[in-house]
């Protein structure tokens, strides 16, 4: 497709329930969407950057000028037939992976439509059903957390992941395990601990967790290798893995036994596929992480999750857990036994609700020739 216009917009959408991690609480999302148009084709992408530079240095207000001033102009007037051509067109810009992913993924989205194949098939996927877990944030009280877990288990989710931090960890796990001794349970620390706390982290071993996600620094792999030697619980890396070389380094050093792949964090579908392949070659199972995406990012996560090494339940859960009304149709739904069926239709498989998107838009810029 010859790219004519790229529309960048920011939407404000309240979350159904606040989401709290070790770095803070979110009540509403600012969703950055890109729409790439040319020769009658339209591709959509979502930039998963947060409202603040806490999960990563990249955030919504850094992504906006990076996309409008540097990344989008690199595509205007060019003929790009395949999503995989996108990284080389953006290579001059260092970092800003979430911004890059929004554009690259929009091109894969358009390519799948142009070729009349499902996006998941174009990505090389084979799974027709994706296994779902949920990520449950830090709550106001233990009771509120127990209620949330009960609700999600009743909805059929196959893995419960709890956010933890010092002061919201061992007591919580003790209560949860006392009530549900054999559910598949994991925790995510979002870098809330240091290597000095190894003795404390060793206490997590008694709870038979599927994994502990990102216990240490966001930009550190080697010290996770040191920690993994001290723990029985498998470490899963999230923040530390920014590209396939990081995954290779983590595998080589034994820094983790599982990797969480977020397509935005690694810069787009091409790099996500590379991370997947490195993990497969090193026998590290992966799962698809989430960033509280709208339906557009969620549909892309779903497509990615069909690749063979996504063998653990991901954080790709139902639209209604996050939004009163999602911006795609049909909304993403999870079956009573905790699976999402991947649509076998061309493209992303979900219609984008442009009227609703217009209503939710608070900022918009169109990048075009001249
Ligand atoms: O660390 O996985 C994380 C949300 C925002 C930022 C970081 C993370 C998360 C989640 C939520 O855990 C996953 C989701 O349900 O989208
Ligand atoms: Mg995480």
GROMACS .gro file of C-alpha atoms and ligand atoms in nm:
model
  387
    1UNK     CA    1   0.000   0.000   0.000
    2UNK     CA    2   0.113   0.352  -0.074
    3UNK     CA    3   0.073   0.536   0.255
    4UNK     CA    4  -0.127   0.857   0.223
    5UNK     CA    5  -0.226   0.962   0.576
    6UNK     CA    6  -0.151   0.862   0.932
    7UNK     CA    7  -0.401   0.980   1.194
    8UNK     CA    8  -0.276   0.988   1.551
    9UNK     CA    9  -0.522   1.032   1.835
   10UNK     CA   10  -0.549   1.016   2.208
   11UNK     CA   11  -0.859   0.876   2.374
   12UNK     CA   12  -0.952   0.909   2.741
   13UNK     CA   13  -1.138   0.610   2.879
   14UNK     CA   14  -1.217   0.534   3.244
   15UNK     CA   15  -1.131   0.184   3.368
   16UNK     CA   16  -1.419  -0.018   3.516
   17UNK     CA   17  -1.200  -0.073   3.825
   18UNK     CA   18  -0.874   0.102   3.917
   19UNK     CA   19  -0.551  -0.088   3.853
   20UNK     CA   20  -0.265  -0.063   4.102
   21UNK     CA   21   0.091  -0.191   4.063
   22UNK     CA   22   0.399  -0.141   4.281
   23UNK     CA   23   0.451   0.192   4.099
   24UNK     CA   24   0.104   0.342   4.129
   25UNK     CA   25  -0.268   0.344   4.064
   26UNK     CA   26  -0.451   0.410   3.734
   27UNK     CA   27  -0.819   0.511   3.716
   28UNK     CA   28  -0.842   0.594   3.348
   29UNK     CA   29  -0.638   0.521   3.039
   30UNK     CA   30  -0.510   0.761   2.780
   31UNK     CA   31  -0.512   0.542   2.471
   32UNK     CA   32  -0.297   0.643   2.174
   33UNK     CA   33  -0.421   0.504   1.842
   34UNK     CA   34  -0.274   0.530   1.495
   35UNK     CA   35  -0.468   0.475   1.176
   36UNK     CA   36  -0.269   0.428   0.856
   37UNK     CA   37  -0.451   0.479   0.526
   38UNK     CA   38  -0.362   0.439   0.162
   39UNK     CA   39  -0.504   0.293  -0.160
   40UNK     CA   40  -0.835   0.216   0.009
   41UNK     CA   41  -0.675   0.018   0.293
   42UNK     CA   42  -0.686   0.107   0.664
   43UNK     CA   43  -0.466  -0.037   0.937
   44UNK     CA   44  -0.504   0.033   1.308
   45UNK     CA   45  -0.239   0.022   1.578
   46UNK     CA   46  -0.228   0.104   1.949
   47UNK     CA   47   0.064   0.253   2.138
   48UNK     CA   48   0.062   0.086   2.480
   49UNK     CA   49   0.267   0.352   2.660
   50UNK     CA   50   0.130   0.447   3.002
   51UNK     CA   51   0.004   0.777   3.141
   52UNK     CA   52   0.335   0.831   3.320
   53UNK     CA   53   0.698   0.720   3.279
   54UNK     CA   54   0.679   0.460   3.560
   55UNK     CA   55   0.648   0.118   3.394
   56UNK     CA   56   0.900   0.234   3.133
   57UNK     CA   57   1.072   0.559   3.044
   58UNK     CA   58   0.842   0.576   2.744
   59UNK     CA   59   0.501   0.727   2.814
   60UNK     CA   60   0.208   0.871   2.623
   61UNK     CA   61   0.349   1.226   2.608
   62UNK     CA   62   0.684   1.105   2.473
   63UNK     CA   63   0.519   0.874   2.222
   64UNK     CA   64   0.303   1.149   2.071
   65UNK     CA   65   0.581   1.378   1.936
   66UNK     CA   66   0.799   1.077   1.850
   67UNK     CA   67   0.522   0.944   1.628
   68UNK     CA   68   0.399   1.272   1.477
   69UNK     CA   69   0.744   1.432   1.418
   70UNK     CA   70   0.966   1.134   1.336
   71UNK     CA   71   0.803   0.795   1.288
   72UNK     CA   72   0.486   0.872   1.091
   73UNK     CA   73   0.665   1.107   0.844
   74UNK     CA   74   0.907   0.822   0.763
   75UNK     CA   75   0.614   0.630   0.608
   76UNK     CA   76   0.420   0.901   0.425
   77UNK     CA   77   0.436   0.861   0.046
   78UNK     CA   78   0.618   0.527   0.075
   79UNK     CA   79   0.488   0.199  -0.059
   80UNK     CA   80   0.494  -0.060   0.219
   81UNK     CA   81   0.345  -0.397   0.134
   82UNK     CA   82   0.442  -0.583   0.450
   83UNK     CA   83   0.445  -0.508   0.820
   84UNK     CA   84   0.791  -0.657   0.846
   85UNK     CA   85   0.931  -0.373   0.632
   86UNK     CA   86   0.847  -0.123   0.906
   87UNK     CA   87   1.146  -0.164   1.142
   88UNK     CA   88   1.404  -0.060   0.879
   89UNK     CA   89   1.205   0.256   0.798
   90UNK     CA   90   1.216   0.355   1.168
   91UNK     CA   91   1.569   0.234   1.246
   92UNK     CA   92   1.716   0.583   1.271
   93UNK     CA   93   1.511   0.652   1.584
   94UNK     CA   94   1.664   0.492   1.892
   95UNK     CA   95   1.441   0.331   2.152
   96UNK     CA   96   1.075   0.445   2.162
   97UNK     CA   97   0.968   0.087   2.103
   98UNK     CA   98   0.605   0.135   2.205
   99UNK     CA   99   0.570   0.424   1.960
  100UNK     CA  100   0.729   0.215   1.683
  101UNK     CA  101   0.509  -0.086   1.760
  102UNK     CA  102   0.192   0.119   1.708
  103UNK     CA  103   0.295   0.197   1.349
  104UNK     CA  104   0.441  -0.142   1.263
  105UNK     CA  105   0.140  -0.328   1.398
  106UNK     CA  106  -0.098  -0.104   1.203
  107UNK     CA  107   0.088  -0.209   0.887
  108UNK     CA  108   0.053  -0.580   0.970
  109UNK     CA  109  -0.315  -0.511   1.039
  110UNK     CA  110  -0.350  -0.356   0.690
  111UNK     CA  111  -0.141  -0.631   0.527
  112UNK     CA  112  -0.365  -0.904   0.668
  113UNK     CA  113  -0.666  -0.731   0.515
  114UNK     CA  114  -0.489  -0.675   0.181
  115UNK     CA  115  -0.398  -1.044   0.163
  116UNK     CA  116  -0.736  -1.155   0.296
  117UNK     CA  117  -0.581  -1.370   0.567
  118UNK     CA  118  -0.636  -1.363   0.943
  119UNK     CA  119  -0.369  -1.154   1.118
  120UNK     CA  120  -0.280  -1.450   1.342
  121UNK     CA  121  -0.203  -1.666   1.036
  122UNK     CA  122   0.005  -1.390   0.880
  123UNK     CA  123   0.208  -1.376   1.203
  124UNK     CA  124   0.271  -1.750   1.179
  125UNK     CA  125   0.029  -1.859   1.452
  126UNK     CA  126  -0.139  -2.196   1.476
  127UNK     CA  127  -0.346  -2.195   1.798
  128UNK     CA  128  -0.720  -2.149   1.751
  129UNK     CA  129  -0.786  -2.098   2.122
  130UNK     CA  130  -0.584  -1.885   2.355
  131UNK     CA  131  -0.556  -1.966   2.725
  132UNK     CA  132  -0.638  -1.670   2.950
  133UNK     CA  133  -0.524  -1.553   3.289
  134UNK     CA  134  -0.591  -1.229   3.474
  135UNK     CA  135  -0.368  -0.974   3.636
  136UNK     CA  136  -0.519  -0.845   3.961
  137UNK     CA  137  -0.385  -0.519   4.100
  138UNK     CA  138  -0.314  -0.418   4.458
  139UNK     CA  139  -0.647  -0.347   4.631
  140UNK     CA  140  -0.759  -0.130   4.923
  141UNK     CA  141  -0.793  -0.434   5.149
  142UNK     CA  142  -0.727  -0.808   5.161
  143UNK     CA  143  -1.106  -0.865   5.156
  144UNK     CA  144  -1.141  -0.668   4.835
  145UNK     CA  145  -0.863  -0.878   4.681
  146UNK     CA  146  -1.023  -1.207   4.790
  147UNK     CA  147  -1.353  -1.097   4.633
  148UNK     CA  148  -1.179  -1.010   4.308
  149UNK     CA  149  -1.002  -1.346   4.292
  150UNK     CA  150  -1.330  -1.527   4.358
  151UNK     CA  151  -1.499  -1.334   4.075
  152UNK     CA  152  -1.222  -1.409   3.825
  153UNK     CA  153  -1.210  -1.779   3.915
  154UNK     CA  154  -1.586  -1.798   3.870
  155UNK     CA  155  -1.544  -1.638   3.527
  156UNK     CA  156  -1.318  -1.932   3.432
  157UNK     CA  157  -0.974  -1.771   3.414
  158UNK     CA  158  -0.694  -2.028   3.413
  159UNK     CA  159  -0.427  -1.836   3.604
  160UNK     CA  160  -0.443  -1.565   3.867
  161UNK     CA  161  -0.156  -1.316   3.877
  162UNK     CA  162  -0.131  -1.086   4.176
  163UNK     CA  163   0.061  -0.762   4.187
  164UNK     CA  164   0.296  -0.757   4.485
  165UNK     CA  165   0.528  -0.511   4.657
  166UNK     CA  166   0.694  -0.495   5.001
  167UNK     CA  167   0.404  -0.483   5.251
  168UNK     CA  168   0.160  -0.646   5.005
  169UNK     CA  169   0.313  -0.986   4.949
  170UNK     CA  170   0.360  -1.274   5.196
  171UNK     CA  171   0.051  -1.202   5.412
  172UNK     CA  172  -0.158  -1.177   5.099
  173UNK     CA  173  -0.020  -1.502   4.956
  174UNK     CA  174  -0.080  -1.682   5.282
  175UNK     CA  175  -0.448  -1.583   5.280
  176UNK     CA  176  -0.493  -1.667   4.915
  177UNK     CA  177  -0.331  -2.009   4.947
  178UNK     CA  178  -0.532  -2.083   5.264
  179UNK     CA  179  -0.852  -2.040   5.062
  180UNK     CA  180  -0.737  -2.174   4.723
  181UNK     CA  181  -0.459  -2.425   4.775
  182UNK     CA  182  -0.428  -2.550   4.418
  183UNK     CA  183  -0.512  -2.271   4.174
  184UNK     CA  184  -0.245  -2.167   3.924
  185UNK     CA  185  -0.106  -1.858   4.090
  186UNK     CA  186   0.172  -1.616   4.003
  187UNK     CA  187   0.295  -1.276   4.121
  188UNK     CA  188   0.429  -0.965   3.948
  189UNK     CA  189   0.655  -0.726   4.142
  190UNK     CA  190   0.723  -0.471   3.867
  191UNK     CA  191   1.078  -0.428   4.002
  192UNK     CA  192   0.975  -0.365   4.363
  193UNK     CA  193   1.263  -0.563   4.523
  194UNK     CA  194   1.643  -0.563   4.525
  195UNK     CA  195   1.900  -0.840   4.543
  196UNK     CA  196   1.954  -0.755   4.914
  197UNK     CA  197   1.604  -0.892   4.972
  198UNK     CA  198   1.689  -1.242   4.848
  199UNK     CA  199   1.608  -1.394   5.189
  200UNK     CA  200   1.265  -1.229   5.183
  201UNK     CA  201   1.204  -1.344   4.825
  202UNK     CA  202   1.295  -1.702   4.920
  203UNK     CA  203   0.979  -1.702   5.135
  204UNK     CA  204   0.776  -1.692   4.814
  205UNK     CA  205   0.888  -2.049   4.738
  206UNK     CA  206   0.646  -2.199   4.990
  207UNK     CA  207   0.341  -2.081   4.789
  208UNK     CA  208   0.403  -2.298   4.480
  209UNK     CA  209   0.384  -2.008   4.240
  210UNK     CA  210   0.393  -2.062   3.866
  211UNK     CA  211   0.635  -1.767   3.855
  212UNK     CA  212   0.751  -1.444   4.008
  213UNK     CA  213   0.751  -1.175   3.742
  214UNK     CA  214   1.019  -0.903   3.731
  215UNK     CA  215   1.128  -0.904   4.096
  216UNK     CA  216   1.436  -0.683   4.039
  217UNK     CA  217   1.536  -0.374   3.843
  218UNK     CA  218   1.367  -0.305   3.511
  219UNK     CA  219   1.700  -0.261   3.327
  220UNK     CA  220   1.881  -0.556   3.477
  221UNK     CA  221   1.918  -0.916   3.362
  222UNK     CA  222   2.240  -1.045   3.522
  223UNK     CA  223   2.123  -0.993   3.882
  224UNK     CA  224   1.808  -1.186   3.799
  225UNK     CA  225   2.039  -1.476   3.706
  226UNK     CA  226   2.199  -1.445   4.050
  227UNK     CA  227   1.856  -1.442   4.214
  228UNK     CA  228   1.718  -1.732   4.007
  229UNK     CA  229   1.995  -1.955   4.145
  230UNK     CA  230   1.864  -1.881   4.496
  231UNK     CA  231   1.494  -1.945   4.427
  232UNK     CA  232   1.292  -2.254   4.351
  233UNK     CA  233   1.017  -2.036   4.203
  234UNK     CA  234   1.063  -1.962   3.832
  235UNK     CA  235   1.149  -1.602   3.750
  236UNK     CA  236   0.964  -1.449   3.455
  237UNK     CA  237   1.111  -1.136   3.295
  238UNK     CA  238   0.887  -0.858   3.165
  239UNK     CA  239   1.042  -0.506   3.179
  240UNK     CA  240   1.400  -0.634   3.126
  241UNK     CA  241   1.331  -0.785   2.785
  242UNK     CA  242   1.333  -0.513   2.520
  243UNK     CA  243   1.443  -0.719   2.220
  244UNK     CA  244   1.554  -1.065   2.108
  245UNK     CA  245   1.915  -1.012   2.223
  246UNK     CA  246   1.789  -0.956   2.577
  247UNK     CA  247   1.598  -1.284   2.557
  248UNK     CA  248   1.911  -1.462   2.432
  249UNK     CA  249   2.117  -1.311   2.716
  250UNK     CA  250   1.855  -1.408   2.975
  251UNK     CA  251   1.851  -1.764   2.839
  252UNK     CA  252   2.229  -1.789   2.836
  253UNK     CA  253   2.272  -1.658   3.191
  254UNK     CA  254   1.974  -1.846   3.338
  255UNK     CA  255   1.811  -1.520   3.446
  256UNK     CA  256   1.459  -1.659   3.408
  257UNK     CA  257   1.265  -1.972   3.316
  258UNK     CA  258   0.973  -1.791   3.152
  259UNK     CA  259   0.937  -1.473   2.943
  260UNK     CA  260   0.642  -1.236   2.917
  261UNK     CA  261   0.622  -1.096   2.563
  262UNK     CA  262   0.454  -0.758   2.521
  263UNK     CA  263   0.452  -0.654   2.160
  264UNK     CA  264   0.476  -0.284   2.250
  265UNK     CA  265   0.765  -0.329   2.493
  266UNK     CA  266   0.978  -0.501   2.225
  267UNK     CA  267   0.890  -0.261   1.942
  268UNK     CA  268   0.635  -0.443   1.727
  269UNK     CA  269   0.533  -0.777   1.580
  270UNK     CA  270   0.865  -0.841   1.399
  271UNK     CA  271   1.070  -0.821   1.718
  272UNK     CA  272   0.801  -1.004   1.920
  273UNK     CA  273   0.828  -1.295   1.674
  274UNK     CA  274   1.208  -1.291   1.714
  275UNK     CA  275   1.180  -1.297   2.094
  276UNK     CA  276   0.934  -1.584   2.060
  277UNK     CA  277   1.174  -1.778   1.836
  278UNK     CA  278   1.474  -1.723   2.065
  279UNK     CA  279   1.267  -1.848   2.360
  280UNK     CA  280   1.146  -2.152   2.166
  281UNK     CA  281   1.503  -2.243   2.068
  282UNK     CA  282   1.606  -2.213   2.435
  283UNK     CA  283   1.302  -2.400   2.569
  284UNK     CA  284   1.172  -2.096   2.757
  285UNK     CA  285   0.792  -2.091   2.749
  286UNK     CA  286   0.634  -1.750   2.687
  287UNK     CA  287   0.300  -1.582   2.746
  288UNK     CA  288   0.148  -1.261   2.618
  289UNK     CA  289   0.148  -0.971   2.861
  290UNK     CA  290  -0.101  -0.686   2.864
  291UNK     CA  291  -0.085  -0.311   2.915
  292UNK     CA  292  -0.454  -0.240   2.987
  293UNK     CA  293  -0.510  -0.210   2.612
  294UNK     CA  294  -0.824  -0.111   2.430
  295UNK     CA  295  -0.974  -0.367   2.194
  296UNK     CA  296  -0.735  -0.275   1.914
  297UNK     CA  297  -0.420  -0.361   2.107
  298UNK     CA  298  -0.601  -0.653   2.266
  299UNK     CA  299  -0.695  -0.801   1.926
  300UNK     CA  300  -0.329  -0.775   1.823
  301UNK     CA  301  -0.220  -0.945   2.147
  302UNK     CA  302  -0.468  -1.222   2.077
  303UNK     CA  303  -0.325  -1.277   1.727
  304UNK     CA  304   0.030  -1.291   1.866
  305UNK     CA  305  -0.075  -1.541   2.134
  306UNK     CA  306  -0.151  -1.802   1.865
  307UNK     CA  307   0.222  -1.865   1.804
  308UNK     CA  308   0.329  -2.210   1.920
  309UNK     CA  309   0.553  -2.119   2.215
  310UNK     CA  310   0.278  -1.915   2.388
  311UNK     CA  311   0.212  -2.219   2.603
  312UNK     CA  312   0.121  -2.044   2.931
  313UNK     CA  313  -0.200  -1.848   2.999
  314UNK     CA  314  -0.153  -1.480   2.907
  315UNK     CA  315  -0.290  -1.152   3.042
  316UNK     CA  316  -0.519  -1.114   2.741
  317UNK     CA  317  -0.854  -1.111   2.917
  318UNK     CA  318  -1.210  -1.001   2.832
  319UNK     CA  319  -1.293  -0.643   2.726
  320UNK     CA  320  -1.552  -0.611   3.000
  321UNK     CA  321  -1.291  -0.645   3.276
  322UNK     CA  322  -1.152  -0.308   3.166
  323UNK     CA  323  -1.417  -0.111   2.978
  324UNK     CA  324  -1.783  -0.022   3.005
  325UNK     CA  325  -1.780  -0.038   2.627
  326UNK     CA  326  -1.482  -0.141   2.414
  327UNK     CA  327  -1.393   0.026   2.082
  328UNK     CA  328  -1.411  -0.299   1.882
  329UNK     CA  329  -1.697  -0.522   1.783
  330UNK     CA  330  -1.758  -0.790   1.888
  331UNK     CA  331  -1.589  -0.729   2.220
  332UNK     CA  332  -1.331  -0.984   2.334
  333UNK     CA  333  -1.501  -1.256   2.534
  334UNK     CA  334  -1.366  -1.542   2.739
  335UNK     CA  335  -1.538  -1.881   2.757
  336UNK     CA  336  -1.649  -2.040   3.085
  337UNK     CA  337  -1.334  -2.253   3.077
  338UNK     CA  338  -1.101  -1.958   3.024
  339UNK     CA  339  -1.025  -1.951   2.652
  340UNK     CA  340  -1.065  -1.693   2.376
  341UNK     CA  341  -1.148  -1.835   2.034
  342UNK     CA  342  -0.948  -1.665   1.763
  343UNK     CA  343  -1.166  -1.542   1.476
  344UNK     CA  344  -1.097  -1.716   1.145
  345UNK     CA  345  -1.167  -1.414   0.924
  346UNK     CA  346  -0.933  -1.184   0.731
  347UNK     CA  347  -0.752  -0.911   0.925
  348UNK     CA  348  -0.762  -0.855   1.301
  349UNK     CA  349  -1.107  -1.016   1.316
  350UNK     CA  350  -1.281  -0.734   1.506
  351UNK     CA  351  -1.450  -0.426   1.360
  352UNK     CA  352  -1.320  -0.091   1.482
  353UNK     CA  353  -1.602   0.134   1.616
  354UNK     CA  354  -1.501   0.468   1.467
  355UNK     CA  355  -1.804   0.659   1.596
  356UNK     CA  356  -1.721   0.567   1.953
  357UNK     CA  357  -1.353   0.643   1.892
  358UNK     CA  358  -1.450   0.993   1.768
  359UNK     CA  359  -1.653   1.051   2.084
  360UNK     CA  360  -1.365   0.948   2.310
  361UNK     CA  361  -1.095   1.142   2.123
  362UNK     CA  362  -0.939   1.432   2.314
  363UNK     CA  363  -0.649   1.504   2.077
  364UNK     CA  364  -0.591   1.434   1.710
  365UNK     CA  365  -0.329   1.504   1.445
  366UNK     CA  366  -0.318   1.396   1.081
  367UNK     CA  367   0.023   1.343   0.922
  368UNK     CA  368   0.014   1.358   0.541
  369UNK     CA  369   0.225   1.452   0.239
  370UNK     CA  370   0.348   1.813   0.220
  371LIG     O1  371   0.357  -0.554   3.449
  371LIG     O2  372   0.229  -0.674   3.334
  371LIG     C1  373   0.254  -0.567   3.385
  371LIG     C2  374  -0.041  -0.329   3.335
  371LIG     C3  375   0.024  -0.210   3.314
  371LIG     C4  376   0.161  -0.206   3.321
  371LIG     C5  377   0.233  -0.323   3.348
  371LIG     C6  378   0.168  -0.443   3.367
  371LIG     C7  379   0.028  -0.446   3.364
  371LIG     C8  380  -0.051  -0.565   3.390
  371LIG     C9  381  -0.192  -0.566   3.337
  371LIG     O3  382  -0.013  -0.657   3.460
  371LIG    C10  383  -0.215  -0.665   3.230
  371LIG    C11  384  -0.347  -0.644   3.165
  371LIG     O4  385  -0.445  -0.697   3.215
  371LIG     O5  386  -0.354  -0.577   3.059
  372LIG    MG1  387   0.461  -0.742   3.439
   0.00000   0.00000   0.00000
